[in-house]
Short mmCIF file of C-alpha atoms and ligand atoms in Angstrom, two decimals:
data_model
loop_
_atom_site.label_atom_id
_atom_site.label_comp_id
_atom_site.label_asym_id
_atom_site.label_seq_id
_atom_site.Cartn_x
_atom_site.Cartn_y
_atom_site.Cartn_z
CA MET A 1 45.67 -39.93 13.79
CA ASP A 2 49.73 -40.34 12.83
CA THR A 3 50.77 -37.87 9.04
CA SER A 4 54.55 -37.52 9.83
CA GLY A 5 55.24 -40.33 7.06
CA ASP A 6 52.74 -38.89 4.81
CA PRO A 7 54.11 -37.51 1.69
CA GLY A 8 51.69 -34.46 1.45
CA THR A 9 52.28 -33.47 4.94
CA ARG A 10 56.16 -33.83 4.53
CA SER A 11 56.35 -31.15 1.11
CA ARG A 12 54.08 -28.58 3.34
CA TRP A 13 56.64 -28.79 6.81
CA GLN A 14 59.24 -28.14 3.36
CA ARG A 15 57.04 -25.06 1.93
CA TRP A 16 56.71 -24.06 5.97
CA ARG A 17 60.54 -24.68 6.41
CA ARG A 18 61.82 -22.77 2.95
CA ARG A 19 59.51 -19.40 4.75
CA LEU A 20 60.69 -20.30 7.49
CA VAL A 21 64.31 -19.51 7.33
CA PRO A 22 64.46 -16.79 5.43
CA VAL A 23 62.41 -14.98 8.10
CA VAL A 24 64.68 -16.60 11.22
CA LEU A 25 68.35 -16.22 9.19
CA GLY A 26 66.64 -12.16 8.13
CA GLY A 27 65.41 -11.72 12.56
CA VAL A 28 68.56 -13.17 13.72
CA LEU A 29 70.31 -10.31 11.30
CA ALA A 30 68.61 -7.43 12.28
CA SER A 31 69.08 -7.69 15.55
CA ALA A 32 72.57 -8.16 15.58
CA GLY A 33 72.64 -4.42 13.30
CA CYS A 34 70.76 -2.88 17.27
CA SER A 35 74.33 -3.28 18.15
CA GLY A 36 77.22 -0.83 17.68
CA THR A 37 77.09 3.03 17.79
CA ALA A 38 72.92 3.31 17.96
CA PRO A 39 72.27 4.18 21.98
CA SER A 40 70.60 1.53 23.81
CA ILE A 41 67.85 1.89 26.71
CA LEU A 42 69.57 -0.84 28.13
CA ASP A 43 73.08 0.00 28.02
CA PRO A 44 71.98 3.13 30.49
CA ALA A 45 74.39 5.29 31.86
CA GLY A 46 72.85 7.34 34.29
CA ALA A 47 70.22 7.29 37.64
CA GLY A 48 66.42 7.68 35.04
CA ALA A 49 67.83 4.79 32.33
CA SER A 50 68.78 2.46 34.85
CA ARG A 51 64.99 2.56 36.12
CA ILE A 52 63.99 2.89 32.33
CA ALA A 53 66.38 -0.74 32.12
CA GLY A 54 65.38 -2.47 35.15
CA LEU A 55 61.32 -2.13 34.71
CA TRP A 56 62.29 -3.44 30.59
CA TRP A 57 64.64 -6.67 32.06
CA VAL A 58 61.64 -7.56 34.57
CA LEU A 59 59.00 -7.05 31.74
CA PHE A 60 60.87 -9.09 29.10
CA TRP A 61 61.14 -12.20 32.25
CA ILE A 62 57.91 -11.92 32.94
CA SER A 63 57.03 -12.23 28.98
CA MET A 64 59.35 -15.36 28.78
CA ALA A 65 57.90 -16.61 31.05
CA VAL A 66 54.47 -16.20 30.42
CA PHE A 67 55.54 -17.95 26.72
CA VAL A 68 57.10 -21.11 28.28
CA GLU A 69 54.62 -21.85 30.12
CA VAL A 70 51.93 -21.10 26.82
CA MET A 71 53.87 -23.61 24.59
CA LEU A 72 54.09 -25.98 27.79
CA LEU A 73 50.55 -26.05 28.46
CA LEU A 74 49.69 -26.36 24.69
CA ALA A 75 52.31 -29.45 24.64
CA TRP A 76 50.51 -30.92 27.78
CA ALA A 77 47.27 -30.11 25.45
CA LEU A 78 48.39 -31.56 22.18
CA VAL A 79 49.74 -34.96 24.26
CA PHE A 80 46.66 -35.10 25.52
CA ARG A 81 44.62 -35.06 22.83
CA ARG A 82 46.81 -37.75 20.92
CA ARG A 83 45.44 -39.96 23.86
CA PRO A 84 41.89 -40.81 23.89
CA GLY A 85 41.50 -42.97 26.81
CA VAL A 86 42.48 -39.64 29.16
CA ARG A 87 39.79 -37.95 30.77
CA VAL A 88 39.41 -34.69 32.75
CA ARG A 89 37.99 -35.07 36.26
CA HIS A 90 34.98 -32.83 37.06
CA GLY A 91 35.90 -29.48 38.57
CA GLN A 92 39.65 -29.90 37.13
CA PRO A 93 39.28 -27.37 34.25
CA LEU A 94 37.58 -24.63 36.20
CA ARG A 95 40.03 -24.48 38.75
CA PHE A 96 42.77 -24.63 36.10
CA VAL A 97 40.91 -21.72 34.50
CA ALA A 98 41.06 -19.80 37.50
CA ILE A 99 44.65 -20.21 37.74
CA THR A 100 45.57 -19.76 34.99
CA GLY A 101 43.21 -17.33 33.05
CA ALA A 102 42.42 -15.38 36.19
CA GLY A 103 44.86 -15.84 39.09
CA ILE A 104 48.85 -15.45 37.49
CA PRO A 105 47.29 -12.56 35.40
CA LEU A 106 46.06 -10.57 38.46
CA VAL A 107 49.59 -11.58 40.79
CA ILE A 108 51.49 -9.84 37.09
CA LEU A 109 49.42 -7.47 36.71
CA VAL A 110 49.52 -5.87 40.08
CA THR A 111 53.22 -6.56 40.21
CA VAL A 112 54.17 -4.64 36.97
CA TYR A 113 51.63 -2.19 37.96
CA SER A 114 53.32 -1.61 41.36
CA LEU A 115 56.78 -1.35 39.90
CA GLY A 116 55.71 1.09 36.99
CA LEU A 117 54.34 3.41 39.99
CA ARG A 118 57.47 3.04 42.29
CA ASP A 119 59.82 3.60 38.43
CA LEU A 120 57.52 6.58 37.64
CA ALA A 121 57.84 8.28 41.32
CA ALA A 122 61.68 7.47 40.61
CA LEU A 123 61.86 9.27 37.57
CA GLY A 124 60.22 12.33 38.68
CA ASP A 125 61.76 12.92 41.65
CA GLY A 126 64.38 15.75 39.73
CA PRO A 127 67.31 17.73 41.20
CA ALA A 128 67.73 19.49 44.24
CA PRO A 129 66.79 23.46 43.83
CA GLY A 130 69.92 25.69 43.64
CA GLY A 131 71.90 23.76 40.67
CA PRO A 132 72.97 24.66 36.99
CA VAL A 133 69.56 25.13 34.93
CA ILE A 134 69.97 23.87 31.00
CA GLU A 135 67.61 25.62 28.63
CA VAL A 136 67.08 23.82 25.95
CA THR A 137 64.69 24.89 22.76
CA GLY A 138 63.74 22.35 20.15
CA HIS A 139 64.00 23.92 16.32
CA LYS A 140 62.84 22.48 13.19
CA TRP A 141 65.13 21.08 12.69
CA TRP A 142 67.89 21.73 15.33
CA TRP A 143 68.26 21.97 19.02
CA GLU A 144 69.33 26.08 20.60
CA VAL A 145 70.98 25.02 24.37
CA ARG A 146 71.19 27.87 26.73
CA VAL A 147 72.85 27.90 31.06
CA ALA A 148 69.81 30.01 32.58
CA GLY A 149 71.85 33.22 33.83
CA VAL A 150 74.61 32.98 31.23
CA ALA A 151 74.23 35.29 27.97
CA GLY A 152 75.81 33.21 24.82
CA ALA A 153 73.64 29.72 23.27
CA THR A 154 75.30 26.68 21.61
CA ALA A 155 73.42 23.82 19.29
CA ASN A 156 72.76 20.19 19.22
CA GLU A 157 75.32 20.13 22.00
CA LEU A 158 74.53 20.43 25.84
CA HIS A 159 77.04 19.69 29.38
CA ILE A 160 76.54 17.91 32.22
CA PRO A 161 78.55 17.18 35.28
CA VAL A 162 79.01 13.50 36.06
CA GLY A 163 76.88 12.48 39.02
CA GLU A 164 74.86 15.20 39.56
CA LYS A 165 70.82 15.29 38.73
CA VAL A 166 71.11 18.74 36.26
CA ARG A 167 67.79 20.64 36.09
CA ILE A 168 66.58 21.13 31.95
CA ARG A 169 64.33 23.11 30.90
CA LEU A 170 62.25 22.82 27.08
CA ARG A 171 60.43 24.47 24.80
CA SER A 172 59.94 24.71 21.49
CA ALA A 173 59.79 27.10 18.99
CA ASP A 174 57.26 25.94 16.31
CA VAL A 175 56.07 22.38 16.38
CA LEU A 176 56.22 19.10 18.94
CA HIS A 177 59.52 17.16 19.15
CA SER A 178 60.48 14.97 22.05
CA PHE A 179 63.76 15.28 23.91
CA TRP A 180 65.42 12.10 24.50
CA VAL A 181 68.86 10.44 25.59
CA PRO A 182 68.11 6.54 25.65
CA GLN A 183 70.85 6.10 27.85
CA LEU A 184 70.46 9.39 30.49
CA MET A 185 66.33 9.46 30.71
CA SER A 186 63.28 8.77 29.37
CA LYS A 187 61.31 11.41 26.87
CA THR A 188 60.13 14.50 27.37
CA ASP A 189 58.38 16.05 24.75
CA LEU A 190 58.41 19.27 24.07
CA ILE A 191 54.83 21.80 23.52
CA PRO A 192 54.50 24.83 21.66
CA GLY A 193 53.81 27.44 24.42
CA GLU A 194 54.14 25.53 27.39
CA ASP A 195 57.54 24.87 29.27
CA ARG A 196 58.17 21.74 30.64
CA GLU A 197 61.18 19.80 32.18
CA THR A 198 63.58 17.16 33.11
CA TRP A 199 66.41 16.60 34.33
CA LEU A 200 69.78 13.87 33.11
CA HIS A 201 71.86 12.22 35.73
CA ALA A 202 74.83 10.23 34.16
CA ASP A 203 77.54 8.51 36.53
CA ARG A 204 80.41 7.90 34.05
CA ALA A 205 81.61 10.67 31.46
CA GLY A 206 81.40 10.64 27.96
CA SER A 207 79.00 11.74 25.05
CA TYR A 208 75.49 10.45 24.90
CA ARG A 209 73.63 11.06 21.93
CA GLY A 210 70.00 12.14 22.09
CA GLN A 211 67.34 12.27 19.04
CA CYS A 212 63.96 13.64 18.52
CA ALA A 213 61.73 11.46 19.14
CA GLU A 214 58.05 13.25 18.23
CA TYR A 215 57.92 13.01 14.29
CA CYS A 216 57.96 16.83 13.58
CA GLY A 217 58.98 16.96 9.47
CA THR A 218 60.61 16.69 6.67
CA GLN A 219 64.36 16.33 8.93
CA HIS A 220 62.70 14.98 12.08
CA ALA A 221 65.91 12.01 11.64
CA HIS A 222 68.42 15.10 11.47
CA MET A 223 67.71 16.67 14.42
CA THR A 224 70.14 14.85 17.14
CA PHE A 225 72.59 16.33 19.24
CA LEU A 226 74.60 14.96 22.15
CA VAL A 227 75.25 15.61 25.76
CA VAL A 228 78.54 15.57 27.53
CA ALA A 229 79.09 14.08 30.49
CA GLU A 230 82.21 15.03 32.27
CA PRO A 231 84.18 16.73 35.71
CA ARG A 232 82.84 19.35 37.25
CA SER A 233 85.71 21.66 36.15
CA ASP A 234 85.07 20.32 33.12
CA PHE A 235 81.85 21.81 33.06
CA ASP A 236 82.11 24.75 34.61
CA ALA A 237 84.57 25.62 32.45
CA TRP A 238 81.80 25.29 29.19
CA VAL A 239 79.91 26.69 30.91
CA THR A 240 82.34 30.06 31.32
CA ARG A 241 82.81 29.85 27.52
CA LEU A 242 79.13 30.22 26.66
CA GLY A 243 79.08 33.69 28.71
CA SER A 244 82.71 34.79 26.97
CA PRO A 245 83.12 36.32 23.41
CA ALA A 246 84.39 33.91 20.79
CA PRO A 247 87.78 33.80 19.27
CA GLN A 248 89.39 36.09 17.78
CA PRO A 249 90.55 35.30 14.55
CA ARG A 250 94.49 34.79 14.11
CA THR A 251 95.03 34.14 10.95
CA ASP A 252 94.62 36.55 7.62
CA ALA A 253 92.19 34.24 5.58
CA GLN A 254 90.26 33.73 9.26
CA ARG A 255 89.82 37.67 9.63
CA ARG A 256 88.88 37.40 6.09
CA GLY A 257 86.16 35.16 6.88
CA GLN A 258 84.98 36.96 10.47
CA GLU A 259 84.23 39.81 7.35
CA ALA A 260 82.58 38.09 4.73
CA PHE A 261 80.20 36.53 7.86
CA VAL A 262 79.92 40.16 9.87
CA GLN A 263 78.89 42.25 6.53
CA GLY A 264 77.46 39.42 4.63
CA THR A 265 73.91 37.56 4.62
CA CYS A 266 75.40 35.36 7.30
CA ALA A 267 75.14 37.06 10.12
CA GLY A 268 71.28 38.15 9.62
CA CYS A 269 70.29 34.66 11.09
CA HIS A 270 73.45 33.29 12.95
CA ALA A 271 75.08 35.83 16.27
CA ILE A 272 79.14 35.44 16.77
CA ARG A 273 79.40 36.33 20.71
CA GLY A 274 81.58 39.75 20.68
CA THR A 275 81.14 40.48 16.87
CA GLY A 276 78.76 42.43 14.65
CA ALA A 277 76.47 38.92 14.25
CA ASN A 278 73.43 39.03 15.86
CA GLY A 279 70.71 36.69 14.19
CA ARG A 280 68.26 34.69 16.39
CA VAL A 281 66.70 32.78 13.26
CA GLY A 282 69.94 29.79 13.10
CA PRO A 283 71.75 28.49 15.44
CA ASP A 284 74.55 30.44 17.01
CA LEU A 285 78.20 29.66 15.88
CA SER A 286 80.14 30.85 18.22
CA ASP A 287 81.75 27.20 18.94
CA VAL A 288 80.65 25.93 15.61
CA GLY A 289 84.26 25.16 15.20
CA SER A 290 84.17 22.61 18.19
CA ARG A 291 81.35 21.07 17.09
CA TRP A 292 80.36 16.91 15.92
CA SER A 293 78.60 17.18 13.59
CA ILE A 294 77.01 19.90 10.93
CA GLY A 295 72.85 20.33 10.59
CA ALA A 296 71.73 18.23 14.00
CA GLY A 297 74.05 15.01 13.14
CA ALA A 298 73.37 15.56 9.06
CA VAL A 299 77.03 15.77 8.30
CA PRO A 300 80.41 15.31 9.86
CA ASN A 301 81.96 18.82 11.03
CA ASP A 302 84.46 19.80 8.74
CA GLY A 303 85.90 21.71 6.07
CA GLY A 304 84.55 20.08 2.91
CA HIS A 305 80.90 19.83 4.55
CA LEU A 306 81.09 22.84 6.04
CA GLY A 307 82.35 24.30 2.80
CA GLY A 308 78.89 22.24 1.12
CA TRP A 309 76.97 23.26 4.03
CA ILE A 310 77.60 26.81 3.60
CA ALA A 311 77.43 27.09 -0.79
CA ASN A 312 74.07 24.95 -0.35
CA SER A 313 72.46 23.38 2.64
CA GLN A 314 69.82 22.53 0.84
CA THR A 315 71.80 19.53 -0.66
CA VAL A 316 72.86 17.82 2.36
CA LYS A 317 69.74 18.59 4.73
CA PRO A 318 67.16 19.39 2.33
CA GLY A 319 64.00 21.70 3.74
CA ASN A 320 65.79 23.41 6.04
CA TYR A 321 65.93 26.98 6.42
CA MET A 322 68.88 28.45 5.45
CA PRO A 323 68.77 29.40 2.00
CA PRO A 324 71.37 28.58 -0.66
CA GLN A 325 74.85 31.45 0.11
CA PRO A 326 75.45 33.94 -2.76
CA VAL A 327 79.72 33.34 -1.33
CA ASP A 328 82.34 34.39 -4.16
CA ALA A 329 84.32 31.21 -4.98
CA ASP A 330 87.30 32.85 -3.04
CA ARG A 331 85.27 33.91 -0.20
CA LEU A 332 84.42 30.55 0.62
CA PRO A 333 87.84 29.21 2.31
CA ASP A 334 87.71 32.22 4.02
CA LEU A 335 84.32 32.01 5.52
CA VAL A 336 85.44 28.10 6.46
CA ALA A 337 88.48 29.06 7.95
CA TYR A 338 87.20 31.49 10.12
CA LEU A 339 84.21 29.04 11.59
CA GLN A 340 86.67 26.18 12.23
CA SER A 341 88.44 28.50 14.41
CA LEU A 342 85.52 29.12 16.67
CA THR A 343 86.32 26.64 18.99
CU1 LIG B 401 62.13 17.62 16.54
CU2 LIG B 401 61.32 15.18 15.00
#
């Protein structure tokens, strides 16, 4: 029965269209928001992520083919329904069901399973022994970074040499976290009491953003980090810096800031190499002036935000473990000057 001219059908279609247009427009706008600075698994920059992106595209095109097939079959069925004279021959439906309902899915599942196994094996193929090992510990809500065999530590930023697979050893200091650099490698969960391992490989120099990918409490979203892939000589210089004392203060303000830091409450939780500050509760601050952010991605690293963070970090990243600091108003700029000089 042709109902396209029926006023009831027409107004129903118009109602649907009114609902459909905002949904489609919203979807287009939302997907446009996915581009930009957020790291994407579809923009791989290393051997691990390229495997994952490759598998993603295979799955995408298979899904598209299945979608088109289903739509064509639906259209075909609708056309048949409108032709009362057409009869399906005996045996035809069974053959049809066997091919579309069992044969095609079997081929798809076997293909996807085989490709999945192949890529899983490739992702498990870590670096050869003997290279640098980077030790990352997840804390609520920041990342402690060390290099095996080197005394110092840093936070929320790790370096790797370009073109080399680097072993990453993962531990958790408290709860479940997950180490994820979308452009470089798949996620690896950090499980309390267990040593985990993954590896990173970047085929081009650059900074790649990582994120905790397992909900771990109030500030899970602000548990980001940066992987800097650089030439081998720059990486070696970074490792050397990690093992060396922090820069000495050069101005009077920086000297006063260092004194306030070492003699005040700061040193109870934070360490600065080469000074009397040896706290291990919070991040090592020996290179805090060169870091990309404060609070593991909470705010940019500049004088204003640093001062605000020291005075009361709870207003910046509520729930973090640093209590508000009773710092004299005239000491705060000195502390900021000193910490900013640590690069
Ligand atoms: Cu750590 Cu989420």
